[in-house]
Coordinates of C-alpha atoms in Angstrom, one line a residue:
M28 CA -18.6 -58.8 55.3
L29 CA -19.0 -60.3 51.9
N30 CA -19.2 -57.2 50.4
I31 CA -15.9 -56.0 51.9
F32 CA -14.2 -59.1 50.6
K33 CA -15.8 -58.6 47.1
K34 CA -14.6 -55.0 47.0
T35 CA -11.1 -55.7 48.0
A36 CA -11.0 -58.4 45.5
I37 CA -12.1 -56.0 42.7
A38 CA -9.6 -53.3 43.9
G39 CA -6.7 -55.8 43.9
A40 CA -7.6 -57.0 40.5
M41 CA -7.6 -53.2 39.1
I42 CA -4.2 -52.7 40.9
L43 CA -3.0 -55.7 39.3
S44 CA -4.3 -54.9 35.7
A45 CA -3.0 -51.2 35.9
G46 CA 0.4 -52.6 37.1
A47 CA 0.3 -55.4 34.4
A48 CA -0.4 -52.7 31.8
L49 CA 2.2 -50.7 33.1
A50 CA 4.8 -53.5 33.3
E51 CA 3.8 -54.3 29.4
Y52 CA 4.4 -50.9 27.8
P53 CA 6.2 -50.7 25.6
E54 CA 5.7 -54.0 23.8
K55 CA 6.6 -52.8 20.2
P56 CA 8.6 -49.7 18.7
I57 CA 7.1 -46.4 19.3
E58 CA 6.9 -44.2 16.3
V59 CA 7.8 -40.7 16.7
I60 CA 6.4 -38.1 14.0
V61 CA 8.4 -35.1 12.9
G62 CA 6.6 -32.7 10.9
Y63 CA 9.8 -31.3 9.5
S64 CA 12.5 -32.3 7.0
A65 CA 15.5 -34.2 8.7
G66 CA 18.2 -31.8 9.7
G67 CA 16.2 -29.4 11.1
G68 CA 16.0 -28.2 14.7
T69 CA 12.9 -30.3 15.6
D70 CA 14.3 -33.5 14.0
V71 CA 17.6 -32.9 16.1
M72 CA 15.8 -32.6 19.2
A73 CA 13.8 -35.9 18.6
R74 CA 16.9 -38.0 17.4
T75 CA 18.8 -36.6 20.1
A76 CA 16.2 -37.4 22.7
A77 CA 15.1 -40.6 21.5
P78 CA 17.8 -43.0 22.9
F79 CA 17.4 -41.4 26.5
I80 CA 13.7 -42.0 26.3
E81 CA 14.3 -45.3 25.4
K82 CA 16.6 -45.8 28.5
Y83 CA 14.2 -44.4 30.9
L84 CA 11.2 -46.3 29.4
G85 CA 13.4 -49.4 30.1
E86 CA 12.5 -53.1 29.0
G87 CA 14.0 -52.9 25.3
A88 CA 12.2 -49.6 24.2
S89 CA 12.6 -48.4 20.9
L90 CA 11.8 -45.2 19.3
V91 CA 11.7 -44.7 15.4
V92 CA 11.7 -41.1 14.1
K93 CA 9.4 -40.6 11.1
N94 CA 9.8 -37.4 9.0
M95 CA 6.6 -35.9 7.7
P96 CA 7.4 -32.6 6.4
G97 CA 4.8 -30.3 4.8
A98 CA 2.3 -27.6 5.5
S99 CA 4.6 -26.0 8.1
G100 CA 4.4 -28.9 10.1
Q101 CA 0.4 -29.6 10.1
I102 CA 0.9 -32.8 8.2
G103 CA 2.7 -34.3 10.8
V104 CA 1.1 -33.2 13.9
T105 CA -2.4 -34.1 12.3
E106 CA -1.2 -37.6 11.8
A107 CA -0.1 -37.5 15.4
A108 CA -3.2 -36.1 16.8
N109 CA -5.6 -38.6 14.8
A110 CA -3.3 -41.8 15.7
E111 CA -4.5 -44.3 18.1
P112 CA -3.9 -43.2 21.6
D113 CA -2.1 -46.5 22.4
G114 CA 1.5 -44.8 23.4
Y115 CA 2.9 -46.3 20.1
T116 CA 2.5 -43.2 18.2
L117 CA 4.0 -40.0 19.5
G118 CA 4.4 -36.6 17.7
T119 CA 6.9 -33.6 18.1
F120 CA 5.3 -30.2 18.9
N121 CA 6.2 -26.7 18.1
L122 CA 5.0 -23.5 19.6
P123 CA 3.8 -21.1 18.7
G124 CA 3.5 -22.6 15.2
M125 CA 1.6 -25.6 16.0
M126 CA -1.2 -23.6 17.5
A127 CA -0.9 -20.7 14.6
R128 CA -2.1 -23.6 12.0
T129 CA -5.3 -23.7 13.6
I130 CA -5.9 -19.8 13.4
D131 CA -4.7 -19.2 9.9
R132 CA -6.1 -22.2 8.2
E133 CA -8.5 -25.0 8.6
A134 CA -7.1 -27.6 11.1
D135 CA -8.0 -31.2 11.9
Y136 CA -6.9 -30.6 15.6
N137 CA -7.1 -28.0 18.6
R138 CA -5.5 -27.6 21.9
D139 CA -7.9 -30.6 23.2
S140 CA -6.5 -32.9 20.6
F141 CA -3.3 -34.1 22.5
T142 CA -2.0 -35.6 25.6
Y143 CA 0.8 -33.5 26.5
L144 CA 3.9 -35.2 27.6
A145 CA 7.0 -32.4 27.6
N146 CA 8.4 -29.3 26.2
V147 CA 12.2 -30.2 25.7
V148 CA 13.7 -27.4 24.1
N149 CA 13.4 -23.3 24.2
D150 CA 15.6 -22.3 21.2
P151 CA 16.0 -18.3 20.7
N152 CA 15.9 -16.9 17.1
V153 CA 18.7 -15.4 15.4
I154 CA 18.8 -13.3 12.2
V155 CA 21.4 -14.2 9.7
T156 CA 22.5 -13.0 6.3
S157 CA 24.4 -14.8 3.6
K158 CA 28.1 -13.7 3.0
A159 CA 26.9 -12.7 -0.7
S160 CA 24.5 -10.1 0.5
G161 CA 27.2 -7.6 2.1
L162 CA 24.8 -7.2 5.0
D163 CA 27.1 -8.3 7.8
T164 CA 25.9 -6.1 10.6
L165 CA 22.4 -5.1 12.1
D166 CA 22.8 -1.6 11.4
K167 CA 23.8 -2.4 7.6
L168 CA 20.8 -4.6 7.2
L169 CA 18.2 -2.1 8.6
E170 CA 19.7 0.7 6.6
E171 CA 19.2 -1.4 3.5
A172 CA 15.6 -2.5 4.6
K173 CA 14.6 1.1 5.0
A174 CA 16.0 2.4 1.7
N175 CA 14.5 -0.4 -0.1
P176 CA 11.4 -1.8 1.4
L177 CA 10.4 -5.4 0.2
A178 CA 13.8 -5.8 -1.5
I179 CA 15.6 -8.2 1.1
T180 CA 14.3 -11.7 0.5
V181 CA 14.1 -13.5 4.0
G182 CA 14.1 -17.5 4.2
M183 CA 12.2 -18.7 7.1
S184 CA 10.7 -22.4 7.9
S185 CA 7.0 -21.5 7.8
L186 CA 4.5 -18.6 8.0
G187 CA 2.8 -18.3 11.4
G188 CA 5.6 -19.9 13.4
D189 CA 8.2 -18.6 15.6
D190 CA 10.6 -17.3 12.9
H191 CA 7.4 -15.3 11.4
F192 CA 6.6 -13.9 14.6
A193 CA 10.1 -12.9 15.2
L194 CA 10.0 -10.9 11.7
I195 CA 6.8 -9.3 12.6
K196 CA 8.3 -7.8 15.7
L197 CA 11.3 -7.0 13.8
E198 CA 9.3 -5.0 11.2
Q199 CA 7.0 -3.4 13.9
A200 CA 9.9 -2.2 15.9
T201 CA 11.8 -1.0 12.9
G202 CA 9.5 0.3 10.2
T203 CA 10.6 -2.1 7.7
E204 CA 9.0 -4.4 5.4
F205 CA 10.8 -7.7 3.9
T206 CA 9.7 -10.2 1.3
I207 CA 9.1 -13.6 2.8
V208 CA 10.4 -16.7 1.3
P209 CA 8.7 -19.8 3.3
F210 CA 10.5 -23.2 3.1
K211 CA 9.4 -26.8 4.2
G212 CA 11.7 -26.4 7.4
S213 CA 14.6 -24.9 8.7
A214 CA 17.0 -27.0 7.0
P215 CA 16.2 -26.0 3.2
A216 CA 15.7 -22.4 4.3
R217 CA 19.5 -22.4 5.9
T218 CA 20.7 -24.3 2.5
A219 CA 19.0 -21.4 0.5
L220 CA 20.7 -19.0 2.7
L221 CA 24.0 -20.6 2.2
G222 CA 23.7 -20.8 -1.2
G223 CA 22.8 -17.1 -1.5
H224 CA 19.3 -17.4 -3.1
V225 CA 18.1 -15.5 -0.2
A226 CA 19.6 -12.7 1.4
M227 CA 18.6 -13.1 5.1
G228 CA 17.3 -15.8 7.2
I229 CA 15.5 -15.8 10.7
L230 CA 16.2 -19.2 12.1
N231 CA 17.1 -20.7 15.5
I232 CA 20.5 -20.6 17.5
S233 CA 20.6 -24.5 17.2
E234 CA 20.3 -24.2 13.4
V235 CA 23.2 -22.0 12.8
A236 CA 25.5 -22.9 15.4
E237 CA 27.8 -25.1 13.2
F238 CA 27.5 -22.5 10.4
Q239 CA 28.8 -19.4 11.9
D240 CA 31.8 -19.2 9.6
Q241 CA 29.6 -19.4 6.6
L242 CA 27.0 -17.0 7.5
N243 CA 26.9 -13.7 9.0
V244 CA 24.7 -14.1 12.2
L245 CA 23.8 -10.6 13.6
G246 CA 22.2 -11.0 16.8
V247 CA 20.3 -13.3 19.3
A248 CA 16.7 -12.7 20.4
T249 CA 17.2 -13.2 24.0
N250 CA 17.5 -11.1 26.9
E251 CA 20.9 -12.6 28.1
R252 CA 23.6 -13.8 25.7
S253 CA 23.3 -17.6 24.9
Q254 CA 25.5 -19.9 26.6
F255 CA 25.9 -21.7 23.2
A256 CA 27.2 -18.5 21.4
P257 CA 28.4 -16.0 24.1
D258 CA 30.4 -14.1 21.6
L259 CA 27.1 -13.2 19.8
P260 CA 25.5 -10.0 21.0
T261 CA 21.6 -10.0 21.6
F262 CA 19.6 -7.6 19.7
K263 CA 18.8 -5.6 23.2
E264 CA 22.6 -5.0 23.2
Q265 CA 22.2 -3.4 19.8
G266 CA 19.3 -1.1 20.6
L267 CA 16.6 -3.5 19.5
D268 CA 14.1 -4.7 21.5
L269 CA 13.5 -8.3 20.0
V270 CA 13.0 -11.5 22.1
N271 CA 11.5 -14.5 20.5
G272 CA 12.1 -18.2 20.2
S273 CA 10.6 -21.7 19.4
L274 CA 9.5 -24.1 22.0
R275 CA 9.8 -28.0 21.1
G276 CA 8.4 -30.9 22.7
F277 CA 6.4 -34.0 22.5
I278 CA 2.9 -34.9 22.4
A279 CA 0.5 -38.1 22.1
P280 CA -2.9 -38.1 20.7
A281 CA -5.6 -37.3 23.3
G282 CA -7.1 -40.1 25.4
L283 CA -3.6 -41.9 26.4
P284 CA -4.1 -44.4 29.0
E285 CA -3.1 -42.8 32.2
D286 CA -0.5 -45.6 33.4
V287 CA 1.1 -45.2 29.8
Q288 CA 0.9 -41.3 30.1
A289 CA 2.6 -41.4 33.6
K290 CA 5.5 -43.8 32.4
L291 CA 6.3 -41.6 29.4
I292 CA 6.2 -38.3 31.2
G293 CA 8.3 -40.0 34.0
A294 CA 10.9 -40.7 31.4
F295 CA 10.9 -37.1 30.2
E296 CA 11.1 -35.8 33.3
Q297 CA 14.5 -37.7 33.9
L298 CA 15.9 -35.8 31.0
S299 CA 16.6 -32.4 32.6
G300 CA 18.9 -34.4 35.0
D301 CA 20.7 -36.3 32.8
Q302 CA 24.2 -34.8 32.1
E303 CA 24.8 -37.0 29.2
F304 CA 21.6 -35.6 27.7
L305 CA 22.5 -32.4 28.5
D306 CA 25.9 -32.6 27.2
A307 CA 24.3 -34.2 23.7
M308 CA 21.8 -31.3 23.4
A309 CA 24.7 -28.6 24.3
A310 CA 26.5 -30.3 21.4
T311 CA 23.8 -29.4 19.0
A312 CA 23.3 -26.1 20.5
N313 CA 19.7 -26.9 21.8
P314 CA 18.8 -25.1 25.0
V315 CA 16.9 -27.6 27.2
E316 CA 13.9 -26.4 29.3
V317 CA 11.7 -29.5 30.3
V318 CA 8.2 -28.6 31.3
T319 CA 5.8 -31.9 31.5
G320 CA 2.1 -32.7 31.6
E321 CA -0.2 -29.9 32.8
E322 CA 2.1 -27.4 32.9
F323 CA 3.0 -27.9 29.2
K324 CA -0.8 -27.9 28.3
Q325 CA -1.1 -24.5 30.1
L326 CA 2.0 -23.1 28.1
T327 CA 0.3 -24.3 24.9
S328 CA -3.0 -22.6 25.8
D329 CA -1.1 -19.4 26.7
L330 CA 0.7 -19.3 23.4
Y331 CA -2.4 -20.1 21.4
D332 CA -4.1 -16.8 23.1
L333 CA -0.7 -15.2 22.1
A334 CA -0.9 -16.4 18.4
N335 CA -4.5 -15.6 18.0
G336 CA -3.9 -12.0 19.4
V337 CA -1.4 -11.3 16.6
W338 CA -3.7 -12.9 14.1
Q339 CA -6.3 -10.4 15.3
T340 CA -4.1 -7.5 14.8
T341 CA -1.5 -8.4 12.3
P342 CA -3.0 -11.6 10.2
W343 CA -0.2 -13.0 8.1
N344 CA -2.1 -14.6 5.3

């Protein structure tokens, strides 16, 4: 009988302890590391989602976005992977780019370095050209690329990211070759394009939605037309089988306490049902696709296998 009382008391203490920890989190601001420059698609997602995560965490929660651009996002995600797993440092996560970083160079993280919270955005690629290029249709672009291999410069956010994989697919499908000009994020790549410093860019639809009058947007890499640009044709409609895009979400370091993990994932899960959040994301042309926890982890693993397969047949370095 004594043992029963003892076990009951211990179990009760554990429940109270877990409940207390859950009730206490968060007790201070939560830092969200973005591995790219301010103004790019990942930064926009983080800053748009932050006030809604604060709302669902409750208790005066505060999220502070910190930009750490460089090395195609590797600096920022490494900082997040190596942070204390206490729930006060989160990171943004880009697929397939973050897994590609572990294939094409040395990296201080791998698939097991993270607690997977939620993917939030699935943003398709677009091909854009500068007004100064005169390449205002897909046919003109491909005709020029075939006539003058490597003559067309292409601005993009990084090597080994979704932009780069989209270009590889374009080159393989059309027998063309382009000269890549990588930047430290999508925002400086778009700036170079607007200034006519590169002839072509591969970006995401959220990153050009506000610039359609200043750039030639030649198509969207989706199976169906995007709700954010219904007047823009897909590449498939133009006879080119090109479907590709960027997934963006949030991670924490591996080893996050289960109660903190559950509270964060619970907050992210409510995003897909929050019309105000969906409207805010629609205003920035970010297509929302929330995938949480183990499902997000499996998605990451699948895209690592895809990137590794591309690397084995078409290494990009």
